[in-house]
mmCIF file of C-alpha atoms in Angstrom:
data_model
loop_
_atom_site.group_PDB
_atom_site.id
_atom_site.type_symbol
_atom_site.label_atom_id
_atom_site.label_comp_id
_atom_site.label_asym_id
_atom_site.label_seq_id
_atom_site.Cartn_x
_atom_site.Cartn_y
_atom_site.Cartn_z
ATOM 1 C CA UNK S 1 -7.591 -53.395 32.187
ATOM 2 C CA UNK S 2 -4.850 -52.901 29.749
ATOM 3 C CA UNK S 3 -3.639 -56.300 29.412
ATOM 4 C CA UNK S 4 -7.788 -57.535 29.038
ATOM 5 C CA UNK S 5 -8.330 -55.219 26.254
ATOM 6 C CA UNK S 6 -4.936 -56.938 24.852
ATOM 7 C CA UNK S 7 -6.354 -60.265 25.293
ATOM 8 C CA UNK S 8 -9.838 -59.473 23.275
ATOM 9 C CA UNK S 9 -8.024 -57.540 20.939
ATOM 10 C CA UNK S 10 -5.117 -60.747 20.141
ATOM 11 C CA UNK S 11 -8.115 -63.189 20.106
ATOM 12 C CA UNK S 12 -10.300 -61.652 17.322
ATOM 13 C CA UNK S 13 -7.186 -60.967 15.521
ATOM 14 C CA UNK S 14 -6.108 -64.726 15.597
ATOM 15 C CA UNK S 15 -9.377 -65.360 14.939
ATOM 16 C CA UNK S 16 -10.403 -67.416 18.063
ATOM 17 C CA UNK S 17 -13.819 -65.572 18.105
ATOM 18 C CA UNK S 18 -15.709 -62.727 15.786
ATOM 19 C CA UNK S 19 -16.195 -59.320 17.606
ATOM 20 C CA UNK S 20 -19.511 -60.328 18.690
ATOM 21 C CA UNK S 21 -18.657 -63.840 20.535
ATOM 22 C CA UNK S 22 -16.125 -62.146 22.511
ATOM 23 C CA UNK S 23 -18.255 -59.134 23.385
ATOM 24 C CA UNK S 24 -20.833 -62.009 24.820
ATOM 25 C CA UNK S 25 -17.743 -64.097 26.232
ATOM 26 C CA UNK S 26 -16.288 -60.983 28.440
ATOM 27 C CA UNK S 27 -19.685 -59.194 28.882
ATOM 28 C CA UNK S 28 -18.530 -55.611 27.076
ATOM 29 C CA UNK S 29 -20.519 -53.064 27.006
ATOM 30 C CA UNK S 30 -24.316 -53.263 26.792
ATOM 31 C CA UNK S 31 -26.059 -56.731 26.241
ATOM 32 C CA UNK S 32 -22.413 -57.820 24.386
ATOM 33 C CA UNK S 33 -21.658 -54.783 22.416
ATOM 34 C CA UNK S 34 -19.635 -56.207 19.942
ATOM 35 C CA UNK S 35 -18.809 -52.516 18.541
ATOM 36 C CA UNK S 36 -16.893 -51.646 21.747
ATOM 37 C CA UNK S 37 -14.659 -54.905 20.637
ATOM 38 C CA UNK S 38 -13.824 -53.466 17.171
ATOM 39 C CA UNK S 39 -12.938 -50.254 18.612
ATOM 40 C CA UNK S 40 -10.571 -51.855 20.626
ATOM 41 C CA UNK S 41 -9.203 -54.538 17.570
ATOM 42 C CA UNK S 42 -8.968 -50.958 15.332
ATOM 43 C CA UNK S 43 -6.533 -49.185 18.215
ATOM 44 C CA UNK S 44 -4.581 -51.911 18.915
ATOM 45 C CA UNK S 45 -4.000 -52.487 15.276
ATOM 46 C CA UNK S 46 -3.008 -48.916 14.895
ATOM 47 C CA UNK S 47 -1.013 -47.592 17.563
ATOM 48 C CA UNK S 48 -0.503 -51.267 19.479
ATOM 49 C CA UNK S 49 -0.409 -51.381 23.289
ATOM 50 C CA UNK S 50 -0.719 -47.201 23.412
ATOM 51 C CA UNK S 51 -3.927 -47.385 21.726
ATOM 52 C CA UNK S 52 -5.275 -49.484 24.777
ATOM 53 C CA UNK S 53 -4.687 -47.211 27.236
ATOM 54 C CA UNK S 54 -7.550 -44.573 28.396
ATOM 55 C CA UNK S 55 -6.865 -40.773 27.976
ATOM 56 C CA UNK S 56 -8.996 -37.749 29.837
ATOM 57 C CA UNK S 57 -11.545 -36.996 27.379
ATOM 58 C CA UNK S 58 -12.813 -32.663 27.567
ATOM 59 C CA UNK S 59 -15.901 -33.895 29.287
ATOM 60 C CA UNK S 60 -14.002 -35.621 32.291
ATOM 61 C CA UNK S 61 -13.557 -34.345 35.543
ATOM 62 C CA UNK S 62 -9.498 -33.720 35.240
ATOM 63 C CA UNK S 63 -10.905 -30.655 32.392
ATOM 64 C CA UNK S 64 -13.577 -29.774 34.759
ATOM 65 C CA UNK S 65 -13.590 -25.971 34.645
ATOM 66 C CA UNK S 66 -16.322 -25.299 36.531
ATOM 67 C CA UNK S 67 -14.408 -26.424 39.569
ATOM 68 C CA UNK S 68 -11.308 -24.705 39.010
ATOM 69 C CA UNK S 69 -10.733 -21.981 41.312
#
């Protein structure tokens, strides 16, 4: 998943297709969500390969307290 996210990322960058093309060309998101492509351009641009990879988020299960004996 990482390495896909790479490959949008790398092609808007080099300019081989605007964030809504490749949105359409990988089907992300909704209907070709071509915001879900700039998020991933903007972390890859700031933190590089780390900024591709998914973290547990306080709503996901891993933080689920209600669960937690």
């Amino acid at each position: 998943w990482i390495q896909h996210k790479k490959r949008v990322a790398m092609e808007n960058l080099n300019g081989k297709g605007s964030s809504r093309d490749l949105a359409r060309k990988y089907n992300i998101g909704t209907s070709g969500d071509h915001k879900q492509v700039i998020r991933v351009v903007n972390a890859y641009q700031k933190f590089g390969d780390a900024g591709l990879v998914v973290l547990p988020t306080p709503d996901s299960a891993i933080f689920d307290t209600d669960n937690y004996l």
